[in-house]
Amino acid sequence: MLELRYNPLTDEWIIVSAETQRRPVQPSQQSCPICVGGLELPEEYDLVSFENRFPALKRNPPDVEIESNIFLKKRSFGVCEVVVYTSQHDVALPGMPLKQIEKLIEMWVDRTVQLFSFDFVEYVFVFENRGKEVGASLSHPHGQIYALPFLPKRIIAKMEAFRKWYGEKNSCVICDVIAEETELKKRIVFETESFVSLVPFYARFPFEVHIYPKRHVTTLPELTVQERSELARHLKVITSKYDGLYNQEFPYMMMFFQAPIKTPDAGLFHLHVEFNPPKRDKDKIKWMASVETGTWAFINPMIPEQAAEMLRKVEVNLP
Amino acid sequence: MLLLGQDLSRFFQNVRCDDQSPFALRNLPNGFSLTYLGEERAEIEIFRCSREKSWFSKSDVLKGIVLEKDVLLGLVRFGKIRLVEETEQIVGFAEPRRGSSIIVLRGQGKFELFKKFVDTLWDFLGRVRVQTPKSVVECEVIENFPFDRANHLLMVRSEDEDLVHRFLQEGFQVALKIDDERKLSHFYDMGVRYFLLKNFDRGLCERFSDGHFVIEQGNLCESLGLAHGIVLDTENLKVEDLLLASLFNRLVVLYTKATPNMVRFMDVLGFGAMGWNRSLNPFFTKIEQSGDGLYRVQFVNEQNLPSMVFVDAHRSRIDWVEDSQRTLVHRCSKLNDDGRYFHFYVEGEDECSS
């Protein structure tokens, strides 16, 4: 079954996808479906983004049966893509050559431009789940893209927050945060000419990191070639620092928040990357339990400034 | 300015409409709206303003929008909007229908007021579902169809069912010119989704929810919130008016022809293409006014790189500023036997393997 169901209790759409139950969990490299010669990619490749075999959304989804006037359903239009970063099974972002990450960014840019051109797409969400702790079913370095037919709740909330700040202060909230944080320094993890990576003052997860472009841009395609190159450096540095924290592959959710460009005032949005790692210590998880899941109120057991200091101290080879 | 025979300032004073008035007043941020609740009726005078102090357009593209000093008045969903130029005044007439609205906004500058008007309409019309402008082509021989079938509409002027069926089977997105709803329904059931109509029925979008309806001729303001697109002649529009009209492309796509030297500009501004070829995604286009008659238009070019075009409306000058760099990779897409797309990204000038 593939359909969208409306939740009137929270005014949002839920994606029901029984197909994703069938997706594989990869036991070993020999059976990796996205290695060269694997089920999905029999031939050599450098980078590839392909439509998921078990998608939650489809370009041509099945019809839905209307049950009642209360229980609203819609066809689950959209696109779900698997984004394969490299043909090398064991080289994730920390160990990846910078040029490969730059090519990856260009792939994300192109996917964003193409997917936003579909009439049924309201939002393009680029992300990576790394580690079984966050539900990644394959270890080969990859991410995903969801081209959604509605604006998800948290994107609406972010857009409202940008509007509210602009309405009160006539400026962009992230632009203002950057100005303040680059003065204070205590939460900054890595900074270059065009980007700043920091543990936010308002971090929800223990080692949460945000990457902000210093220039007010709303989407990945608006980044210049130089800015894309710097973003690649930040992605490599931050993920390397994560792995260096406890000398282990550090699980995380990496999410690119781009403007909902079909909204008239999308220009208020400021592009940003969020890393939400679930670990709060070497072997301890910060679980999303009842408070977080039920009320969306987060409890962070780590002081953000301390997390920033710990990450700053992790030495990595700066590319 | 007089609105419905009364001084405009009365409405800004939060005065209620007369109980006998068929118009319902609603406050908006920086303005108000008047929505007609009566049944369809003959033409009435809507507004009267100073000819010397006003901006207005007689073209079908922007007729129905007038500015006087710091006030914009826009007519939405009225029929047969007509402007009469008297010696000292401009008088606007229109035929009200149930749901016709007059939107009045206060602000600074023509461009900012237009932007505000479009933003207001997006909300006012119920969060319009934005449509991507398409390229519409008519091709005699489909075996040599030179364009990407996914992004181009094939205009079919014949109601030959076998022909239409064949085009659909070949994977074309067929656009059909049709005026009979029974026939429309029949072709819709066959799989046609794009229709060019001379006479538009407001209920079509609800009855055929996956359909995409373009009105063959008419007025922008009359079509707002009704159809997905309208075919308009922009040939004689000044550059600044093109910029202003382009703001509406997110509400109703304006399909138009373009001369060869204007194609790229129209592509950037998000106009639908009649007989020319779109190549850009206009949702990344941003227009800002940088001075009197001066505009900066930012967009993402064919190389997926940020680019800019500067417009001097007074001199009708368009200056392009583009990054000459190339991207590291380009896309080679393949369609799998199971119907899934695979997008391979290869470096530099490498050819896509077949």
XYZ file of C-alpha atoms in Angstrom:
673
model
C 0.000 0.000 0.000
C 1.244 3.475 -0.891
C -0.799 6.495 0.107
C -0.807 9.758 2.002
C -3.044 10.020 5.028
C -4.015 13.245 6.694
C -3.617 13.567 10.452
C -6.200 16.116 11.613
C -4.774 16.079 15.129
C -1.566 17.702 13.954
C -2.617 19.067 10.533
C -0.026 17.087 8.621
C 0.262 14.383 6.003
C 1.633 10.950 6.873
C 3.206 8.710 4.258
C 1.993 5.126 4.459
C 4.376 2.852 2.622
C 4.200 -0.862 3.089
C 6.822 -1.219 0.316
C 9.662 -0.059 2.551
C 9.192 -3.094 4.768
C 10.714 -5.131 1.965
C 13.931 -3.169 1.609
C 17.111 -5.152 2.142
C 19.380 -5.208 5.123
C 22.820 -5.889 3.791
C 24.697 -8.642 5.635
C 28.067 -8.204 3.913
C 29.959 -6.379 1.217
C 29.631 -9.366 -1.077
C 25.889 -8.813 -1.201
C 25.994 -5.012 -1.364
C 23.370 -3.998 -3.928
C 25.034 -0.656 -4.702
C 28.595 -1.819 -5.167
C 29.729 -2.241 -8.776
C 28.300 -5.554 -9.912
C 25.579 -5.445 -7.274
C 21.883 -5.860 -7.814
C 21.231 -2.195 -8.570
C 24.486 -1.153 -10.235
C 25.985 -3.896 -12.396
C 28.298 -1.534 -14.276
C 31.098 0.839 -13.303
C 30.044 4.237 -12.053
C 31.419 7.259 -10.233
C 28.335 8.785 -8.636
C 24.739 7.855 -9.209
C 21.309 8.737 -7.907
C 18.567 6.251 -8.662
C 14.936 5.786 -7.781
C 14.486 3.527 -4.796
C 13.317 0.016 -5.535
C 11.058 0.239 -2.467
C 9.959 3.843 -2.520
C 7.650 5.599 -0.096
C 6.648 7.988 -2.895
C 6.346 7.466 -6.651
C 6.114 9.544 -9.792
C 3.030 7.565 -10.753
C 1.538 6.234 -7.524
C -1.472 3.939 -7.291
C -4.961 5.354 -6.879
C -6.370 5.546 -3.405
C -9.760 4.465 -2.153
C -11.631 7.121 -0.278
C -12.927 5.730 2.989
C -14.776 8.636 4.482
C -14.951 12.401 4.740
C -12.950 12.344 7.954
C -10.143 10.065 6.867
C -8.551 11.946 4.007
C -6.204 10.239 1.605
C -4.161 11.357 -1.364
C -2.046 9.574 -3.906
C 1.561 9.436 -2.802
C 3.195 11.443 -5.553
C 6.867 12.113 -5.131
C 10.305 10.734 -5.811
C 12.608 8.775 -3.516
C 16.182 8.447 -4.682
C 19.192 6.615 -3.339
C 22.288 8.769 -3.775
C 25.471 6.734 -4.038
C 28.494 8.846 -3.161
C 31.214 6.626 -4.593
C 31.723 3.156 -5.977
C 34.110 2.402 -3.107
C 32.283 0.475 -0.428
C 34.452 1.440 2.517
C 35.158 5.107 1.927
C 32.675 7.379 3.669
C 32.744 11.187 3.827
C 35.614 11.405 6.344
C 37.943 9.441 4.103
C 36.638 10.609 0.764
C 38.828 12.754 -1.508
C 37.674 16.362 -1.471
C 37.061 16.325 -5.195
C 34.631 13.431 -4.795
C 32.656 15.405 -2.219
C 32.629 18.403 -4.556
C 31.195 16.174 -7.270
C 28.656 14.886 -4.775
C 27.537 18.437 -4.028
C 27.098 19.057 -7.731
C 24.979 15.951 -7.950
C 22.825 17.210 -5.084
C 22.529 20.560 -6.871
C 21.421 18.916 -10.090
C 18.944 16.649 -8.337
C 17.484 19.659 -6.523
C 17.009 21.600 -9.758
C 15.510 18.682 -11.619
C 13.221 17.406 -8.867
C 11.818 20.836 -8.030
C 10.690 21.097 -11.650
C 8.021 18.427 -11.133
C 4.571 19.940 -10.580
C 3.810 17.483 -7.806
C 6.933 18.333 -5.804
C 6.628 20.875 -3.019
C 9.895 20.137 -1.259
C 13.230 18.472 -1.989
C 14.965 16.992 1.036
C 18.560 15.772 0.782
C 19.782 13.662 3.694
C 21.995 10.843 4.910
C 21.381 8.306 7.645
C 24.711 6.897 8.723
C 24.881 3.931 11.066
C 22.463 1.277 12.160
C 21.653 3.424 15.182
C 19.695 5.730 12.890
C 18.273 3.002 10.719
C 20.731 2.881 7.833
C 20.265 -0.491 6.217
C 23.323 -0.411 3.947
C 26.867 0.482 4.933
C 28.040 1.537 1.451
C 28.335 5.359 1.601
C 25.075 6.753 0.382
C 22.323 9.166 1.188
C 18.830 9.755 -0.068
C 16.627 12.415 -1.548
C 12.915 12.691 -0.954
C 10.977 14.938 -3.324
C 7.832 15.458 -1.289
C 4.349 16.460 -2.492
C 3.682 18.556 0.586
C 5.616 20.840 2.910
C 6.564 18.790 5.967
C 5.686 20.124 9.397
C 9.215 21.027 10.429
C 9.864 22.886 7.204
C 6.677 24.881 7.772
C 7.853 25.579 11.314
C 11.254 26.743 10.084
C 9.647 28.972 7.461
C 7.356 30.464 10.125
C 10.378 31.117 12.314
C 12.198 32.889 9.492
C 9.061 34.995 8.840
C 8.607 35.846 12.499
C 12.211 36.972 12.944
C 12.098 38.993 9.726
C 8.815 40.581 10.755
C 10.275 41.654 14.101
C 13.842 42.540 13.151
C 13.817 43.037 9.377
C 16.723 40.611 9.028
C 17.460 36.911 8.561
C 17.768 34.905 11.760
C 20.659 32.769 10.517
C 22.506 35.825 9.207
C 22.151 37.348 12.679
C 23.225 34.126 14.409
C 26.326 33.934 12.223
C 27.267 37.517 13.059
C 26.917 36.805 16.773
C 28.577 33.395 16.787
C 31.612 34.512 14.802
C 32.157 37.162 17.475
C 31.635 34.835 20.425
C 33.602 31.909 18.953
C 32.769 29.494 21.802
C 30.416 27.315 19.774
C 32.318 27.372 16.514
C 33.872 24.088 15.427
C 35.289 25.058 12.020
C 35.211 28.250 10.011
C 36.255 29.247 6.514
C 35.715 32.324 4.384
C 32.243 31.348 3.256
C 30.944 28.883 5.860
C 30.796 28.349 9.579
C 30.219 25.023 11.354
C 29.087 25.251 14.932
C 27.264 23.511 17.724
C 24.159 25.678 17.895
C 23.136 27.512 21.033
C 19.810 25.697 20.637
C 21.221 22.199 19.935
C 18.781 19.382 20.531
C 21.280 16.530 20.226
C 24.513 16.218 22.238
C 26.915 16.689 19.334
C 24.585 18.469 16.957
C 26.422 20.580 14.374
C 25.001 23.086 11.925
C 26.779 24.339 8.825
C 25.708 27.822 7.707
C 26.789 29.628 4.531
C 27.769 33.159 5.535
C 26.127 34.633 2.445
C 22.341 34.605 2.504
C 21.537 31.844 0.033
C 18.377 29.807 0.098
C 19.278 26.636 -1.836
C 22.265 24.539 -2.859
C 22.102 25.598 -6.549
C 22.702 29.233 -5.526
C 26.136 28.396 -4.130
C 29.052 29.506 -6.286
C 31.739 27.043 -7.331
C 34.028 28.380 -4.607
C 31.292 28.049 -1.980
C 30.565 24.481 -3.044
C 34.230 23.665 -2.643
C 34.233 25.105 0.875
C 31.084 23.227 1.782
C 32.842 20.039 0.728
C 35.647 20.870 3.170
C 33.199 21.408 5.985
C 31.423 18.125 5.330
C 34.731 16.288 5.371
C 36.025 18.052 8.468
C 32.865 17.669 10.551
C 32.395 13.991 9.734
C 36.092 13.387 10.385
C 35.822 15.081 13.764
C 32.824 12.921 14.579
C 34.780 9.733 13.823
C 37.698 11.066 15.822
C 35.636 11.812 18.954
C 35.690 8.235 20.183
C 37.727 6.670 17.386
C 34.758 4.900 15.930
C 32.407 5.351 13.000
C 30.054 7.906 14.455
C 26.418 7.559 13.441
C 24.525 10.655 12.382
C 21.615 12.049 10.462
C 22.828 14.693 8.004
C 20.103 16.916 6.592
C 20.138 19.733 4.064
C 17.465 22.328 4.681
C 16.781 24.250 1.498
C 14.088 26.857 0.944
C 10.616 25.702 -0.074
C 11.168 27.602 -3.300
C 7.594 27.401 -4.524
C 6.452 29.484 -1.541
C 6.323 33.208 -2.431
C 8.483 34.389 0.472
C 10.976 31.534 0.221
C 13.663 34.199 -0.081
C 13.518 34.597 3.691
C 14.895 31.072 4.180
C 18.619 30.570 4.752
C 20.166 27.320 3.536
C 21.668 25.208 6.329
C 22.941 21.715 7.058
C 22.106 19.951 10.305
C 23.928 16.979 11.764
C 21.915 15.154 14.411
C 24.104 12.375 15.856
C 22.251 10.125 18.297
C 25.255 9.327 20.498
C 25.962 11.266 23.685
C 29.005 9.241 24.614
C 31.089 6.446 23.208
C 28.493 3.766 23.913
C 25.425 5.743 24.903
C 22.532 6.890 22.769
C 20.399 9.983 23.264
C 17.101 8.285 22.554
C 14.085 9.963 21.019
C 11.658 8.865 23.710
C 8.217 10.044 24.785
C 8.999 13.689 25.499
C 10.827 14.232 22.248
C 8.524 12.140 20.085
C 5.287 13.083 21.806
C 5.787 16.762 22.420
C 8.733 17.708 20.174
C 10.371 19.164 23.286
C 13.988 18.077 23.350
C 16.208 17.542 26.342
C 19.886 17.881 25.578
C 22.138 16.185 28.158
C 25.221 17.933 26.779
C 26.057 21.611 27.145
C 26.498 22.857 23.572
C 29.623 24.871 24.388
C 31.263 21.764 25.841
C 30.333 19.735 22.793
C 31.875 22.419 20.591
C 35.085 22.376 22.623
C 35.313 18.594 22.403
C 34.855 18.714 18.640
C 37.373 21.520 18.209
C 39.957 19.451 20.036
C 39.612 16.487 17.682
C 42.524 16.807 15.310
C 41.875 16.085 11.683
C 43.894 16.636 8.556
C 42.457 19.853 7.235
C 41.898 19.491 3.494
C -9.173 57.309 -6.202
C -12.826 56.388 -6.081
C -13.736 52.783 -5.462
C -17.302 51.701 -6.166
C -18.246 55.357 -6.116
C -16.720 56.070 -2.706
C -13.461 57.693 -1.692
C -10.861 54.997 -1.205
C -9.825 56.353 2.166
C -13.190 55.318 3.618
C -12.263 51.676 3.226
C -8.901 52.131 4.925
C -10.744 53.591 7.891
C -12.132 50.157 8.620
C -15.593 51.259 7.698
C -17.933 48.412 7.137
C -19.574 47.988 3.845
C -23.168 49.049 3.618
C -25.435 46.139 4.577
C -27.046 46.474 1.193
C -23.728 46.167 -0.609
C -23.085 42.897 -2.390
C -19.392 43.224 -1.486
C -17.893 41.752 1.679
C -14.983 43.695 3.147
C -12.010 41.919 4.654
C -8.882 43.458 6.127
C -5.524 42.352 4.758
C -2.023 43.205 5.929
C -1.467 46.683 4.467
C -4.833 46.754 2.742
C -8.200 45.189 2.267
C -10.292 43.147 -0.134
C -13.843 43.417 -1.347
C -15.408 40.187 -2.522
C -18.580 40.105 -4.532
C -21.221 37.819 -3.067
C -23.956 38.440 -5.602
C -24.731 36.573 -8.782
C -23.236 37.331 -12.152
C -24.281 40.709 -13.459
C -23.632 43.304 -16.083
C -20.742 45.700 -16.115
C -20.265 48.183 -13.281
C -17.811 50.973 -12.636
C -15.170 49.716 -10.224
C -12.700 52.549 -9.865
C -11.895 56.022 -11.049
C -8.474 57.595 -10.599
C -6.318 60.453 -11.772
C -4.875 59.793 -15.186
C -1.820 61.896 -14.469
C -0.960 60.283 -11.160
C -1.670 56.685 -12.081
C 0.108 53.784 -13.642
C -1.938 51.323 -15.658
C -1.537 48.996 -18.596
C -3.884 48.514 -21.509
C -2.410 45.144 -22.463
C -4.356 42.013 -21.624
C -1.406 40.915 -19.563
C -1.649 43.567 -16.868
C -5.036 45.136 -17.471
C -6.925 45.095 -14.213
C -4.102 46.438 -12.079
C -3.763 50.143 -11.437
C -1.479 52.159 -9.183
C -2.064 55.615 -7.854
C 0.676 57.021 -5.629
C 1.247 54.392 -2.928
C -1.857 52.343 -3.589
C -2.297 49.327 -5.856
C -5.754 48.168 -6.870
C -6.137 44.793 -8.528
C -9.208 43.126 -9.944
C -9.366 39.372 -9.521
C -11.749 37.064 -11.349
C -13.869 39.808 -12.821
C -15.103 39.359 -16.360
C -14.412 41.713 -19.242
C -12.210 44.246 -17.536
C -12.238 47.493 -19.483
C -10.360 50.726 -19.017
C -11.655 54.005 -20.350
C -9.311 56.962 -20.617
C -11.121 60.228 -20.055
C -9.451 63.605 -20.210
C -8.265 63.617 -16.650
C -9.291 60.259 -15.326
C -8.984 56.553 -15.885
C -12.165 54.631 -15.275
C -12.190 50.900 -14.741
C -15.232 48.806 -15.566
C -15.760 45.089 -15.132
C -18.435 42.442 -14.914
C -18.632 41.001 -11.408
C -19.191 37.319 -10.811
C -19.698 35.508 -7.573
C -16.271 35.472 -5.931
C -14.846 38.406 -7.899
C -12.524 40.396 -5.679
C -11.007 43.837 -5.544
C -7.697 43.863 -3.695
C -6.242 47.138 -2.491
C -2.774 47.396 -0.976
C -0.620 50.214 0.292
C 3.156 50.250 -0.066
C 6.212 51.887 -1.545
C 7.182 51.569 -5.169
C 5.534 49.899 -8.115
C 7.657 46.758 -8.056
C 7.286 46.206 -4.308
C 3.537 46.720 -4.597
C 3.321 44.199 -7.395
C 5.276 41.691 -5.331
C 3.015 42.328 -2.386
C -0.023 41.862 -4.611
C 1.241 38.493 -5.868
C 2.085 37.347 -2.329
C -1.366 38.403 -1.163
C -3.010 36.575 -4.039
C -1.169 33.358 -3.262
C -2.779 33.288 0.144
C -6.030 34.863 -0.960
C -6.604 32.285 -3.683
C -6.055 29.440 -1.260
C -2.342 28.644 -1.463
C -2.196 28.121 -5.193
C -0.483 24.938 -6.329
C 2.455 26.256 -8.291
C 2.858 24.841 -11.794
C 6.112 24.509 -13.667
C 5.955 26.403 -16.956
C 6.094 24.015 -19.888
C 7.401 24.150 -23.433
C 4.625 23.556 -25.933
C 5.666 22.366 -29.356
C 3.789 21.360 -32.459
C 5.624 18.718 -34.387
C 4.617 17.329 -37.747
C 6.717 14.211 -37.569
C 6.995 12.691 -34.121
C 9.658 10.224 -35.091
C 12.010 13.162 -35.215
C 10.723 14.848 -32.092
C 13.821 16.754 -31.067
C 12.932 17.505 -27.478
C 12.873 15.773 -24.137
C 9.419 14.190 -23.921
C 9.317 14.543 -20.150
C 9.653 18.330 -20.284
C 7.800 19.203 -23.456
C 4.160 19.111 -24.363
C 3.151 17.959 -27.812
C 0.304 20.156 -29.015
C -2.250 18.133 -30.932
C -4.872 20.074 -32.842
C -6.781 17.053 -34.069
C -9.313 15.079 -32.021
C -8.321 11.870 -33.781
C -8.469 9.312 -30.972
C -6.136 6.839 -32.608
C -3.545 9.556 -33.122
C -3.813 10.764 -29.559
C -3.645 7.211 -28.263
C -0.514 6.566 -30.305
C 1.170 9.704 -28.998
C 0.349 8.710 -25.429
C 1.685 5.205 -25.980
C 4.923 6.684 -27.329
C 5.340 8.507 -24.027
C 4.474 12.017 -25.194
C 2.758 14.479 -22.925
C -0.119 15.424 -25.158
C -1.724 18.859 -24.998
C -5.115 18.909 -26.676
C -7.094 21.882 -27.901
C -10.697 21.161 -26.988
C -13.910 22.951 -26.075
C -16.455 20.295 -25.362
C -16.457 18.916 -21.825
C -17.745 15.528 -22.896
C -14.833 15.150 -25.276
C -12.492 16.504 -22.642
C -13.703 13.853 -20.227
C -13.215 11.156 -22.831
C -9.644 12.185 -23.614
C -8.912 12.633 -19.914
C -9.945 9.022 -19.372
C -7.591 8.066 -22.198
C -4.725 9.689 -20.312
C -4.478 13.209 -21.717
C -3.763 15.707 -18.951
C -3.079 19.015 -20.711
C -5.875 20.964 -22.342
C -6.013 24.242 -24.213
C -9.449 25.794 -23.902
C -11.171 28.779 -25.387
C -13.978 28.798 -22.853
C -13.077 27.917 -19.348
C -15.443 26.467 -16.758
C -14.355 27.079 -13.187
C -15.366 23.604 -12.100
C -13.006 21.807 -14.468
C -10.096 21.817 -12.026
C -12.245 20.074 -9.453
C -13.878 17.611 -11.801
C -10.562 16.675 -13.405
C -8.142 17.004 -10.517
C -5.036 15.849 -12.417
C -5.791 17.991 -15.428
C -3.763 21.017 -16.425
C -5.886 23.727 -18.081
C -4.609 26.619 -20.144
C -6.958 29.319 -21.411
C -6.359 30.146 -25.023
C -6.989 33.835 -24.713
C -8.133 36.231 -22.088
C -6.921 38.473 -19.394
C -4.508 37.627 -16.596
C -6.599 39.085 -13.808
C -9.699 37.277 -15.036
C -7.849 33.935 -14.949
C -6.207 34.162 -11.556
C -7.059 31.225 -9.350
C -9.045 29.532 -12.075
C -6.862 28.008 -14.749
C -3.269 26.802 -14.563
C -2.150 28.869 -17.502
C -3.189 31.435 -20.046
C -1.879 32.157 -23.514
C -1.041 35.810 -23.879
C 0.673 38.053 -26.327
C 3.633 39.780 -24.691
C 5.212 40.995 -27.896
C 4.577 44.670 -27.321
C 5.215 44.702 -23.616
C 8.014 46.889 -22.348
C 10.829 45.180 -20.492
C 9.656 46.448 -17.117
C 6.121 45.225 -17.762
C 7.554 41.813 -18.643
C 9.299 41.746 -15.284
C 6.084 42.706 -13.512
C 4.039 40.171 -15.454
C 6.557 37.445 -14.685
C 5.753 37.761 -10.987
C 2.393 36.175 -11.756
C 3.900 33.075 -13.323
C 3.733 31.370 -9.967
C -0.016 31.892 -9.813
C -0.954 31.269 -13.416
C 1.652 30.434 -16.026
C 1.706 32.933 -18.862
C 2.313 31.096 -22.113
C 3.727 33.275 -24.810
C 5.774 33.364 -27.954
C 9.192 34.986 -27.886
C 11.518 36.466 -30.450
C 14.903 34.711 -30.660
C 16.740 37.493 -28.856
C 14.251 37.408 -25.968
C 13.966 33.645 -25.486
C 16.565 33.409 -22.739
C 15.137 36.331 -20.826
C 11.654 34.844 -20.986
C 13.068 31.497 -19.887
C 14.697 33.090 -16.832
C 11.475 34.914 -15.958
C 9.474 31.688 -16.020
C 7.132 32.248 -18.949
C 5.551 29.218 -20.565
C 6.939 28.569 -24.027
C 4.796 28.606 -27.135
C 7.002 27.605 -30.011
C 10.308 28.035 -28.211
C 12.237 25.879 -25.825
C 12.529 26.315 -22.060
C 15.688 25.040 -20.440
C 15.851 26.574 -16.954
C 14.071 25.991 -13.671
C 12.468 29.394 -12.953
C 11.780 28.665 -9.299
C 15.366 29.704 -8.573
C 14.848 33.097 -10.200
C 14.775 36.099 -7.879
C 14.055 39.637 -8.994
C 15.103 42.672 -6.982
C 14.782 46.321 -7.790
C 18.088 48.123 -7.346
C 17.005 51.611 -8.439
C 14.444 53.513 -10.462
C 13.860 51.260 -13.445
C 16.881 49.142 -12.497
C 16.530 45.459 -11.664
C 18.804 42.606 -10.723
C 17.588 39.162 -11.691
C 19.373 36.173 -10.134
C 18.843 32.719 -11.580
C 20.453 29.295 -11.936
C 21.765 28.695 -15.428
C 21.976 25.594 -17.611
C 25.209 24.634 -15.867
C 23.407 24.749 -12.509
C 25.490 27.751 -11.530
C 24.191 31.007 -10.064
C 23.974 33.758 -12.663
C 22.637 37.252 -13.003
C 21.050 39.599 -15.474
C 20.798 43.357 -14.994
C 17.858 45.185 -16.500
C 17.635 48.904 -17.201
C 13.988 49.427 -17.961
C 14.362 53.054 -19.048
C 16.841 52.080 -21.746
C 15.302 48.646 -22.405
C 18.709 47.149 -21.746
C 19.368 43.601 -20.619
C 22.938 42.746 -19.525
C 23.934 39.180 -18.700
C 26.559 38.309 -16.094
C 27.400 34.638 -15.997
C 29.994 32.428 -14.447
C 32.028 30.953 -17.241
C 33.086 28.009 -15.115
C 31.847 24.546 -15.880
C 30.607 22.068 -13.361
C 32.678 19.004 -12.529
C 30.086 16.458 -13.581
C 27.171 16.128 -15.928
C 24.174 13.848 -15.826
C 23.468 10.785 -17.928
C 20.015 9.425 -17.177
C 18.810 5.958 -18.008
C 15.391 4.434 -17.673
C 15.494 0.900 -16.293
C 13.235 -1.841 -17.576
C 11.369 -1.654 -14.272
C 10.516 1.998 -14.894
C 13.034 3.497 -12.473
C 15.357 6.301 -13.460
C 19.087 6.020 -12.822
C 21.025 9.274 -13.021
C 24.733 8.699 -13.498
C 27.086 11.603 -13.010
C 30.241 11.577 -15.080
C 33.165 13.917 -15.112
C 33.980 16.651 -17.531
C 33.322 16.081 -21.182
C 32.927 12.302 -20.850
C 30.231 10.970 -23.096
C 27.228 9.246 -21.603
C 27.399 5.588 -22.538
C 24.253 4.262 -24.206
